[in-house]
Coordinates of C-alpha atoms and ligand atoms in Angstrom, one line a residue:
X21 CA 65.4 -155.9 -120.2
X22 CA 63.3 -152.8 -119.4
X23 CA 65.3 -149.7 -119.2
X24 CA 63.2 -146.3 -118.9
X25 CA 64.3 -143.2 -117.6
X26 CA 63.1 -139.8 -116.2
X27 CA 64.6 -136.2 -118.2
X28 CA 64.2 -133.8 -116.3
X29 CA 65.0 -130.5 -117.8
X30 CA 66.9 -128.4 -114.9
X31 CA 65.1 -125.0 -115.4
X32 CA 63.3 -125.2 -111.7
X33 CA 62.8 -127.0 -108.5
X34 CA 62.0 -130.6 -108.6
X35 CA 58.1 -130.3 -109.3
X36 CA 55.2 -132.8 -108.2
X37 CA 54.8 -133.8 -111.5
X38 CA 57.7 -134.6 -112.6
X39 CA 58.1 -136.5 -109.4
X40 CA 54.8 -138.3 -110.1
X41 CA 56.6 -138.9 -113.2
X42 CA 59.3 -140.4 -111.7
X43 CA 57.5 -142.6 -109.6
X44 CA 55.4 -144.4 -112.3
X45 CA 59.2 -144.7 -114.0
X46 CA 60.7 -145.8 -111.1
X47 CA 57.4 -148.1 -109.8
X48 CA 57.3 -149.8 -113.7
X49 CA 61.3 -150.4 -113.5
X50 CA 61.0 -152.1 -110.1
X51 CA 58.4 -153.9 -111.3
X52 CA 60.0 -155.3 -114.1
X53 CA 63.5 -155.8 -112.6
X54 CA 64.8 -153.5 -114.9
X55 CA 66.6 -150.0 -114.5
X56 CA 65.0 -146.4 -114.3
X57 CA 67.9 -144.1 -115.6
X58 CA 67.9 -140.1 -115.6
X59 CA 68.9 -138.0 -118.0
X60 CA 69.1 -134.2 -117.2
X61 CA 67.9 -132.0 -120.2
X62 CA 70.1 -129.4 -120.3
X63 CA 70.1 -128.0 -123.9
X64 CA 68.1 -124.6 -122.6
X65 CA 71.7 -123.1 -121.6
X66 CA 69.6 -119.8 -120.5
X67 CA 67.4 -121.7 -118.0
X68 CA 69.6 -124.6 -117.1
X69 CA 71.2 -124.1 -113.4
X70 CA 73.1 -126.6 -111.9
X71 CA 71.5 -125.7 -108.2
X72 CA 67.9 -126.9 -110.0
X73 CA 69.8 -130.4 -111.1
X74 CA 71.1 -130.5 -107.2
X75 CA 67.5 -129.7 -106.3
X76 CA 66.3 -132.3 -108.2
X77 CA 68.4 -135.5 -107.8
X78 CA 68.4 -134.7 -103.8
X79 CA 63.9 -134.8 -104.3
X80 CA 64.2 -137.5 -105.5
X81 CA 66.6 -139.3 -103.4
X82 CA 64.7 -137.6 -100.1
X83 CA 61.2 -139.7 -102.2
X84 CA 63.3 -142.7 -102.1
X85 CA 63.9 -142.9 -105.9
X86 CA 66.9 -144.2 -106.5
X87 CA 68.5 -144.9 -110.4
X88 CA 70.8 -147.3 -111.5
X89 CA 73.1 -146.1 -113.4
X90 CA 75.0 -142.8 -113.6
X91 CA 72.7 -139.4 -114.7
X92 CA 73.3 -138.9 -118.4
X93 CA 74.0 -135.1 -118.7
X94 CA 71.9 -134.4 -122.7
X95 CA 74.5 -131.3 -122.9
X96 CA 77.9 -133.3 -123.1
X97 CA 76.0 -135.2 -126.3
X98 CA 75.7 -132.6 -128.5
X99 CA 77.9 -134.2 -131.5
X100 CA 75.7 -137.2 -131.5
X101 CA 72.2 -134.6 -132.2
X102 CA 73.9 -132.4 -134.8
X103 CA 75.5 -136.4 -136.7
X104 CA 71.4 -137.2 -136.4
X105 CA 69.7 -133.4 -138.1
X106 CA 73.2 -134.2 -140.8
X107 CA 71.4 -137.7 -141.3
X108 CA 67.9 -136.2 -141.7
X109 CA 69.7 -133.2 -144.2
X110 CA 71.5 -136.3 -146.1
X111 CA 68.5 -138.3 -146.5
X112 CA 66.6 -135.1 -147.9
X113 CA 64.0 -135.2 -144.9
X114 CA 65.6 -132.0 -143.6
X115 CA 66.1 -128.8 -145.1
X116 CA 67.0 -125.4 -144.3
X117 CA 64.2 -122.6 -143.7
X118 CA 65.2 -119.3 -144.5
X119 CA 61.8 -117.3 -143.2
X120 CA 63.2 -114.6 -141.2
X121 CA 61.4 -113.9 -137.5
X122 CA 59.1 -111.2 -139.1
X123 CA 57.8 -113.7 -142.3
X124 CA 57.0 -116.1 -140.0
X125 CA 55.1 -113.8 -138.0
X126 CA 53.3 -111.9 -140.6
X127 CA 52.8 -115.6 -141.9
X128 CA 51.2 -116.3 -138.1
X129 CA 48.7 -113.1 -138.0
X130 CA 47.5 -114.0 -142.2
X131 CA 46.3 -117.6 -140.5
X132 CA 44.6 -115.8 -137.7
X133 CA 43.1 -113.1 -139.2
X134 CA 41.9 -115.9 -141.6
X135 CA 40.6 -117.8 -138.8
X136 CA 42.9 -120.7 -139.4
X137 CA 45.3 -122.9 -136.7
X138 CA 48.8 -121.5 -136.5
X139 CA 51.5 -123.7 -138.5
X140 CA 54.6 -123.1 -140.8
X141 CA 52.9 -123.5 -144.1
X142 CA 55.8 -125.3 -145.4
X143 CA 57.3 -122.3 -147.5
X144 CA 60.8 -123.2 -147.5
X145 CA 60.6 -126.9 -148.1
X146 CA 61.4 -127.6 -151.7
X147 CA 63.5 -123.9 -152.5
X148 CA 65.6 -124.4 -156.0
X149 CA 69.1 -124.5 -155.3
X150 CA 69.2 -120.7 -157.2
X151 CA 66.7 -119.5 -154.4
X152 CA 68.5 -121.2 -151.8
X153 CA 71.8 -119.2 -153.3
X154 CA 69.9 -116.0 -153.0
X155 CA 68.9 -116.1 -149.4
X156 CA 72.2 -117.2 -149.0
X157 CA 73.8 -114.2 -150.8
X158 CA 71.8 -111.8 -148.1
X159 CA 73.4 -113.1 -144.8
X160 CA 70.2 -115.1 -143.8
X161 CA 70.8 -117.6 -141.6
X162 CA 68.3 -120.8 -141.5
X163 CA 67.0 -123.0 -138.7
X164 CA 66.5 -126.8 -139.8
X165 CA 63.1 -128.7 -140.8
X166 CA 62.3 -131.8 -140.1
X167 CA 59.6 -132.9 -142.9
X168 CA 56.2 -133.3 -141.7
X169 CA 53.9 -134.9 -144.5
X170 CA 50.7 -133.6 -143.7
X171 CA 49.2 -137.3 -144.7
X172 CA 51.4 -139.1 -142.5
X173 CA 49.4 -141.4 -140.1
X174 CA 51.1 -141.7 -136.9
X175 CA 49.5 -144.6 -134.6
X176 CA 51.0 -146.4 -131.5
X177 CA 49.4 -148.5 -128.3
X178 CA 49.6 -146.5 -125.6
X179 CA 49.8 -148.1 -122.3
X180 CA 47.6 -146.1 -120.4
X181 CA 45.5 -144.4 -123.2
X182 CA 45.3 -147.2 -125.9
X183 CA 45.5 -147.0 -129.6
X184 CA 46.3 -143.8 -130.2
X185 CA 46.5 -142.0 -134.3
X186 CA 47.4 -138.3 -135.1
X187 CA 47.3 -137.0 -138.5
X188 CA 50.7 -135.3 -139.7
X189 CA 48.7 -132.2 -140.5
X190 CA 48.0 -131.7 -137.4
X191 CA 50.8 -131.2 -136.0
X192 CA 52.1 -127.4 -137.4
X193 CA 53.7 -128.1 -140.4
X194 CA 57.6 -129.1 -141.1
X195 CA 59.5 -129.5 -137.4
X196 CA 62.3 -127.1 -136.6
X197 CA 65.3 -129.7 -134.8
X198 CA 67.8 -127.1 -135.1
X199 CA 67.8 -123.3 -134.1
X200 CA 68.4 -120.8 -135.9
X201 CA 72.1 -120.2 -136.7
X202 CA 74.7 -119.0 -139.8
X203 CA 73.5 -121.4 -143.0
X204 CA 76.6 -123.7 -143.2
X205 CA 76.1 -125.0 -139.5
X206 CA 73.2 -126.4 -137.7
X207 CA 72.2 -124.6 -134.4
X208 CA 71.4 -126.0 -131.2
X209 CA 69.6 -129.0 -131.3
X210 CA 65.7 -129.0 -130.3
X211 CA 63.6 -130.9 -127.5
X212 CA 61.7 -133.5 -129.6
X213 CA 65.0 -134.5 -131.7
X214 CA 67.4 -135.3 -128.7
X215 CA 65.3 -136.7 -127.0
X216 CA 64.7 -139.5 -129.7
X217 CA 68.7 -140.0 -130.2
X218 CA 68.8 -140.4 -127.0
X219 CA 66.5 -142.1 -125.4
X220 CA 67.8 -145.0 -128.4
X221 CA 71.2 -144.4 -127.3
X222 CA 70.2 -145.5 -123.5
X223 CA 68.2 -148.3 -125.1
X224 CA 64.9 -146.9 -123.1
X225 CA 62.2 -149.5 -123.7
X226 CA 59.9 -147.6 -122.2
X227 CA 58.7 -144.1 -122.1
X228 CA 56.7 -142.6 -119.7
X229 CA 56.1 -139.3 -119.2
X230 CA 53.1 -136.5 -118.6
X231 CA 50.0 -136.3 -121.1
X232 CA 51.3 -132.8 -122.2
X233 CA 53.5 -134.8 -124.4
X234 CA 51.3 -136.4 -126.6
X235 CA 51.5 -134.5 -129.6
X236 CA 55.4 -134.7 -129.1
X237 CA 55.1 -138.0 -129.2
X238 CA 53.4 -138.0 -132.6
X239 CA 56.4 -136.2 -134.2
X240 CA 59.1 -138.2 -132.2
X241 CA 57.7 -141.2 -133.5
X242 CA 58.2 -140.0 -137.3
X243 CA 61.9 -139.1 -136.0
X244 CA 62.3 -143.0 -135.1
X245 CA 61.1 -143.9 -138.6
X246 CA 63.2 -141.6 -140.2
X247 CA 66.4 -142.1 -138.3
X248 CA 66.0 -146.1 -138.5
X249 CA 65.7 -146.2 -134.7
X250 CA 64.1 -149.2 -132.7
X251 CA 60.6 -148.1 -131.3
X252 CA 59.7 -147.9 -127.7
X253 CA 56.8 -148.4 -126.2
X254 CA 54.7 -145.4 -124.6
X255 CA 52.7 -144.5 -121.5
X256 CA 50.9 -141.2 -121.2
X257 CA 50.5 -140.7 -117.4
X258 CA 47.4 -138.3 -116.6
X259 CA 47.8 -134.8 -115.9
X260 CA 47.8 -133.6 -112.3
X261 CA 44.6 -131.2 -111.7
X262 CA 43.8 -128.5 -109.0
X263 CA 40.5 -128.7 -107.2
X264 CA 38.7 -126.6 -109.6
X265 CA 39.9 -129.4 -112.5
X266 CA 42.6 -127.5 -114.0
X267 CA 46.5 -128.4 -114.7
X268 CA 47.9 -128.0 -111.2
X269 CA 50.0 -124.7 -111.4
X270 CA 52.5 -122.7 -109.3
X271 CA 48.9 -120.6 -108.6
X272 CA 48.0 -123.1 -106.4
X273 CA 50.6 -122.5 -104.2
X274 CA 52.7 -125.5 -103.7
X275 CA 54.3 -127.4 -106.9
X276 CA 57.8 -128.0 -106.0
X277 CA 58.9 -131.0 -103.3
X278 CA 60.9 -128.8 -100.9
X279 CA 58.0 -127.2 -100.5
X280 CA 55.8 -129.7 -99.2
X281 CA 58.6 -131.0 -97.4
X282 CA 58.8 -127.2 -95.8
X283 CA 55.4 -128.0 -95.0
X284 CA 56.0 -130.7 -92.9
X285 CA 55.0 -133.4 -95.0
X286 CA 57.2 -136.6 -94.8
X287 CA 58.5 -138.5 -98.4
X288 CA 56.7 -142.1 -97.4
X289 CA 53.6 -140.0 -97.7
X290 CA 54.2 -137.7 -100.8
X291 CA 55.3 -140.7 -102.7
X292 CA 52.4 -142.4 -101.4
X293 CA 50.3 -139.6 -102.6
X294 CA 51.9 -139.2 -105.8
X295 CA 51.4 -143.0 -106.6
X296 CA 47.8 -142.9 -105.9
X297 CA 47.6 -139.8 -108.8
X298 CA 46.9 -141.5 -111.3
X299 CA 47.0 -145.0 -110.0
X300 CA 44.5 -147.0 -108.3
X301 CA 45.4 -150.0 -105.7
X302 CA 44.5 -153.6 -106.3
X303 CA 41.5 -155.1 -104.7
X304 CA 42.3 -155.6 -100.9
X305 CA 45.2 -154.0 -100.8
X306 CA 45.6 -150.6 -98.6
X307 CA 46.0 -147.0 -99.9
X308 CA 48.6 -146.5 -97.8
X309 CA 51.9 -148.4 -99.0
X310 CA 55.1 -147.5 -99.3
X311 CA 56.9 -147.7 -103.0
X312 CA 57.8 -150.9 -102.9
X313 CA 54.7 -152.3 -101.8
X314 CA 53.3 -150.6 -104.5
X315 CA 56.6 -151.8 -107.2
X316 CA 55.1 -155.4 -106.6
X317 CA 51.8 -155.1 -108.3
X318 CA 52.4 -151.9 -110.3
X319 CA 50.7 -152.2 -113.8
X320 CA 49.6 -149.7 -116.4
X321 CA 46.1 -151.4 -116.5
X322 CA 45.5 -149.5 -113.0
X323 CA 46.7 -146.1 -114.5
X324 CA 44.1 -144.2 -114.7
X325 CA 42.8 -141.8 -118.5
X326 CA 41.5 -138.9 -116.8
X327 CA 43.3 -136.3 -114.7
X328 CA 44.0 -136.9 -111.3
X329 CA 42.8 -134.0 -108.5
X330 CA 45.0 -133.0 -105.9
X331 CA 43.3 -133.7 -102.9
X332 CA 45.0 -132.4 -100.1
X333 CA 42.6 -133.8 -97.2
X334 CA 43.4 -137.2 -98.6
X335 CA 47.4 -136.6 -98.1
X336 CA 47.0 -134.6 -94.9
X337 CA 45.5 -138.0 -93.8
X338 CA 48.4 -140.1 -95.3
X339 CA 50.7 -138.2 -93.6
X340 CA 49.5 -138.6 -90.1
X341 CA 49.0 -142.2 -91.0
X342 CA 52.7 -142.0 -91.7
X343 CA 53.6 -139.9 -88.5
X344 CA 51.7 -141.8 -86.3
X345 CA 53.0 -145.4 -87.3
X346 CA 56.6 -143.7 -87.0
X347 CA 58.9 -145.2 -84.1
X348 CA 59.6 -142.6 -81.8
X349 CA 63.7 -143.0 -82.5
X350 CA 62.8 -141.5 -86.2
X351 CA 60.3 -139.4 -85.5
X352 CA 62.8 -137.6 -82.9
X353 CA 65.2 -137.8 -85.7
X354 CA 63.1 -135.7 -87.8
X355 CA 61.8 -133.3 -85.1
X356 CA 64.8 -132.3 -83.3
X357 CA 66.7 -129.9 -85.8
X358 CA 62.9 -128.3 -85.9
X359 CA 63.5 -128.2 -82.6
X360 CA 66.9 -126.9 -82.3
X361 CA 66.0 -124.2 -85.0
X362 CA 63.7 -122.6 -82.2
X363 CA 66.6 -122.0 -80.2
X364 CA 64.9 -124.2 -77.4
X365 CA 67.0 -126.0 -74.9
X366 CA 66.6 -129.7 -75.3
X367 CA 66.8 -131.5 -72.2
X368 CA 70.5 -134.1 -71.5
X369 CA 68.3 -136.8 -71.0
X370 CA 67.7 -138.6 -74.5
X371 CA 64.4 -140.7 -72.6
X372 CA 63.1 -137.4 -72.6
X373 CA 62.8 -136.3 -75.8
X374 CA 62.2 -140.0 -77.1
X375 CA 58.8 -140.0 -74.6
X376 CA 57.6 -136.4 -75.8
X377 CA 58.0 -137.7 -79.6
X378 CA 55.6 -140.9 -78.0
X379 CA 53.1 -138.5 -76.5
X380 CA 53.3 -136.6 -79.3
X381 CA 53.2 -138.6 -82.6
X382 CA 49.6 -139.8 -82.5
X383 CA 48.4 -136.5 -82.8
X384 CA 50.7 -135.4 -85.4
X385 CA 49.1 -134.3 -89.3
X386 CA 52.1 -132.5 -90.4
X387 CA 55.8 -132.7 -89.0
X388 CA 55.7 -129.1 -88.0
X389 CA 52.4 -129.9 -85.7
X390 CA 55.3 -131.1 -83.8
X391 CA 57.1 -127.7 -83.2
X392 CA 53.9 -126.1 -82.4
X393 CA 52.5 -128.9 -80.0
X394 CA 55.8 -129.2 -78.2
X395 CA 56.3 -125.8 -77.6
X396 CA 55.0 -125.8 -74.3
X397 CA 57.3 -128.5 -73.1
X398 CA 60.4 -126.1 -73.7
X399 CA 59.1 -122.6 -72.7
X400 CA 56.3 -121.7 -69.9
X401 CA 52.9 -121.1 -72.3
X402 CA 51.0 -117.7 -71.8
X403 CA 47.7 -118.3 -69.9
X404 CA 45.2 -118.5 -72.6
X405 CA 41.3 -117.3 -72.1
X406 CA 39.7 -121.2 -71.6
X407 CA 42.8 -121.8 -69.0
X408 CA 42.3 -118.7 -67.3
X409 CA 38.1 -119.5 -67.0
X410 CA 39.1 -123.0 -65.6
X411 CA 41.1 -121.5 -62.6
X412 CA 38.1 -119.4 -61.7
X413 CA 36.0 -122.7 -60.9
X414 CA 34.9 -123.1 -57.7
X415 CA 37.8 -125.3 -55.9
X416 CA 40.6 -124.9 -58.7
X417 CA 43.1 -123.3 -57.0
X418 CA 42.0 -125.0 -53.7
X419 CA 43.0 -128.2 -55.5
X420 CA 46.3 -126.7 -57.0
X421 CA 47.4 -125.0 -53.8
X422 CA 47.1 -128.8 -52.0
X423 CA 48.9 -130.6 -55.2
X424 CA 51.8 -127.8 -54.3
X425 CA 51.9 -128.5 -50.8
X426 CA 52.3 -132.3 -51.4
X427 CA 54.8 -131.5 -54.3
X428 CA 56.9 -129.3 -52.0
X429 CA 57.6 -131.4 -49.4
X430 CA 57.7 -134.6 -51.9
X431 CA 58.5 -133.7 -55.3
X432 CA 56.9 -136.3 -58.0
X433 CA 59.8 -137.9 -60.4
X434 CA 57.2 -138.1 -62.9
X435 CA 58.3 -141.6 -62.7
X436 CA 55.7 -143.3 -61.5
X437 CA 52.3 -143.1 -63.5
X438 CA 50.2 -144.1 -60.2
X439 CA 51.4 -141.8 -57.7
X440 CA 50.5 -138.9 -60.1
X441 CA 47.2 -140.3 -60.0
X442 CA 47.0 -140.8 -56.4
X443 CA 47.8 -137.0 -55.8
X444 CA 44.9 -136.2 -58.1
X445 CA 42.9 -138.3 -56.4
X446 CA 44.3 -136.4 -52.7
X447 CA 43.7 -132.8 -54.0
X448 CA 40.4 -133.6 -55.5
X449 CA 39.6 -134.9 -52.1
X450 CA 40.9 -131.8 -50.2
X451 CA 39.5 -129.3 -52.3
X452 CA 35.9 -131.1 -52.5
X453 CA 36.0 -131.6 -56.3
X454 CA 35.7 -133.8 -58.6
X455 CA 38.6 -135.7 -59.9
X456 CA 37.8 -134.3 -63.7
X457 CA 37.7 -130.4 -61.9
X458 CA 41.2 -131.4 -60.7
X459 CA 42.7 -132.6 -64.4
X460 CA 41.3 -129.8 -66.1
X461 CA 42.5 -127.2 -64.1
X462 CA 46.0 -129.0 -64.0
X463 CA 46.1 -129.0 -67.5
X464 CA 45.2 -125.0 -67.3
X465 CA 48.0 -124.4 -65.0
X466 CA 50.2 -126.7 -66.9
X467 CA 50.0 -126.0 -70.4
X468 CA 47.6 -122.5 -70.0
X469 CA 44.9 -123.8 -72.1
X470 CA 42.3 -127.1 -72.1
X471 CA 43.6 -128.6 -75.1
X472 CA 46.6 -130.7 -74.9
X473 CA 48.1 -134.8 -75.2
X474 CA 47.7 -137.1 -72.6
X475 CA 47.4 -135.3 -69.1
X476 CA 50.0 -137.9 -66.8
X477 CA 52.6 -138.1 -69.4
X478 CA 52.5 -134.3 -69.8
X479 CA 52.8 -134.0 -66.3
X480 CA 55.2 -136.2 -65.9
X481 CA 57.5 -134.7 -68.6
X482 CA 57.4 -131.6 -67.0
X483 CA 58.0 -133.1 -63.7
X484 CA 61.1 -134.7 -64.8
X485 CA 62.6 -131.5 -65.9
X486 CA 61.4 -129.9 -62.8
X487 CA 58.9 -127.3 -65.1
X488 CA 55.8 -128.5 -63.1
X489 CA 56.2 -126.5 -59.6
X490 CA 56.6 -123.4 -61.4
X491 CA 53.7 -123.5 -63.3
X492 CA 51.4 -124.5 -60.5
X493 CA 52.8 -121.7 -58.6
X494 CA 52.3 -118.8 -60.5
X495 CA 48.2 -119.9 -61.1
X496 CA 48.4 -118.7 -56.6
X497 CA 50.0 -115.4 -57.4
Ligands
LIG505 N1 62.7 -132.6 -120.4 C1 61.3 -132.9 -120.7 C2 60.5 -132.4 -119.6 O1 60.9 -132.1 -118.5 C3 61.3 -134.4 -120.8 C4 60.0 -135.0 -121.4 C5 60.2 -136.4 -121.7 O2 60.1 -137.2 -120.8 O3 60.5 -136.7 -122.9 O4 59.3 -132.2 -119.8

């Protein structure tokens, strides 16, 4: 049975990578019929806020990421880390370092100035009991060690990457797993040592997590060894770059999912997006696919080695792929507290707001498009330069003054499509212009500019909520 699991360390905002992260989890888990857990990595008391681990389970839940059983809080397991560093100190493959702050530094800037990498040179591993005493004897307090032999050979298959092999000298000397703390206890437990008890106590089969974790997996895996623990398998999913090629950072503006979401960007799309960094589709099948599409033919082969750029044209297009497939109903859903947070009066008639969300969606890249473009459908537009020019052409206002004078007597419902056309077609006639003169001058006077949706149903929204007359009026002032 797969089990894998996302820990997500609650220092920050739910960020794009770790929601990749999650994806890939979740994508694998769905795949296999098995479960995606979470665990939320709370050890960094400083840093840990329990508004982040709100922001982060409602992300995910707004991706449509859901988990299967309940979160697994690493805090409340504290007993079972320190019962695994007593193992580790019991089996002698643990020991207590006594190097104060300033040794170890001093230690740091004799490797530099010597041109050498930066590692604990092992000073405190084999100390006599009598020197052990000593330290002792001053008050020092020790953090624990986890023995690194710097000939151990560390390989695994890595789903995405291969056969992978580090040395153990390479990975800076003897492991701390506990922090600093009086000698006769054992501090706080560290990253790479909980997260081996327990991912084995929640029976992951799986890990998959970022690239930046490859050299922790080197030393996790010795923790397996050394505490008897059942090996998992892992998958190292590529890095997520900026457009320059470098590790996407919160320089490049947005990182966190409430912010794209802020944005206007809808989750099908983001977790659309997020699955194609990294991961390429199957022959014949579209980029654009919700999550479980993707779940059914989700494999590691198709997980790409190199870094994945952030391409923001191609998830602008996914999005409005996303927007415009959306059935008005939802899309209203989504656009109406927008709305409302303008403080713009919405008409009673629910038809009406369904059809501007149908005139509206096809042009739609980000949700918020849809604030801007319906503006003018709640409050009169200003008369902008190209609207102003159009009224100036020869017959304009002609045209307008006999769509007025029609309208007056017998005001169009904005009902019926045809009979807006027809008193185009009149007004045209009257003012000795051509239809398109009429349309683009109607537009002008309707919406104060050239640009807009489709001309009838704007009309005839603005008909219905008895906007239109007003506007044509005020181009005769
Ligand atoms: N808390 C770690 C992180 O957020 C978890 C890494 C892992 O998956 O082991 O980076």
């Amino acid at each position: 049975m797969t089990r894998v699991r996302l820990a997500p360390s609650p220092t920050g905002t739910l960020h794009i990578g770790t929601a990749r992260t999650a994806v890939f989890n979740w994508l694998f888990a769905r795949h296999e019929n098995g479960s995606f857990l979470l665990r939320i990595e709370d050890t960094d008391k400083e840093r840990s806020k329990p508004e982040y681990t709100q922001n982060i389970l409602e992300g995910l839940q707004w991706l449509g990421i859901d988990w299967d059983e309940e979160p697994v809080i690493q805090s409340e397991r504290i007993t079972e880390h320190r019962n695994a560093i007593q193992t580790l100190l019991d089996r002698g493959l643990a020991y207590r370092c006594y190097a104060s702050e300033g040794e170890l530094e001093t230690m740091r800037e004799n490797q530099k100035s010597a041109k050498q990498a930066p590692r604990y040179d092992n000073r405190h591993r084999n100390l006599t009991p009598d020197q052990e005493a000593a330290f002792q004897a001053e008050g020092r307090e020790a953090v624990i060690r986890f023995r690194i032999d710097d000939d151990a050979e560390i390989r695994w298959a890595d789903l995405v990457r291969g056969p992978m092999s580090w040395r153990g000298a390479d990975l800076g000397g003897d492991m701390v797993v506990a922090r600093r703390a009086p000698f006769d206890q054992i501090g706080d437990p560290l990253y790479n040592l909980v997260v081996v008890v327990d991912d084995a106590a929640m029976n992951i089969t799986h890990v998959i997590r970022g690239e930046d974790h490859i050299a922790n997996t080197a030393k996790q895996l010795l923790l397996y060894a050394a505490l008897d623990l059942p090996l998992p398998t892992f998958a190292h999913a590529p890095l997520i770059l900026n457009a320059e090629g470098r590790k996407l950072s919160k320089r490049d503006g947005v990182t966190s999912i409430n912010e794209f979401r802020d944005m206007g960007y809808t989750a099908e799309a983001i977790a659309n997006y997020m699955t194609l960094l990294g991961w390429s589709v199957p022959e014949g099948m579209e980029e654009r696919f919700t999550l479980k599409d993707a779940a059914a033919v989700f494999d590691f082969d198709r997980v790409n080695k190199a870094g994945a750029r952030f391409d923001w044209d191609k998830l602008n297009w996914l999005n409005s792929q996303v927007l415009h497939a959306l059935p008005a109903e939802m899309l209203l859903q989504d656009l109406k507290p927008l709305w409302l947070d303008q403080n713009w009066n919405l008409p009673e008639s629910p038809g009406w707001t369904l059809d501007l969300c149908r005139l509206l969606g096809p042009s739609l890249t980000l949700l918020k498009d849809g604030v801007e473009q319906a503006e003018p459908f709640f409050l009169c537009p200003e008369m902008e330069e190209d609207g102003r020019q159009q009224l100036e052409v020869d017959g304009a206002r002609t045209a307008i003054a006999r769509l007025l004078e029609k309208l007056e007597t017998s005001p169009w419902t904005g009902e019926d499509s045809e009979e807006g056309k027809m008193l185009l077609a009149d007004a045209a006639k009257a003012a000795g212009v051509k239809k398109g003169v009429v349309m683009k001058t109607l537009r002008a006077a309707l919406l104060g500019r050239l640009q807009g949706p489709d001309l009838i149903t704007t009309w005839s929204l603005l008909a219905r909520i008895g906007q239109d007359l007003p506007r044509l009026r005020r181009c005769l002032d």
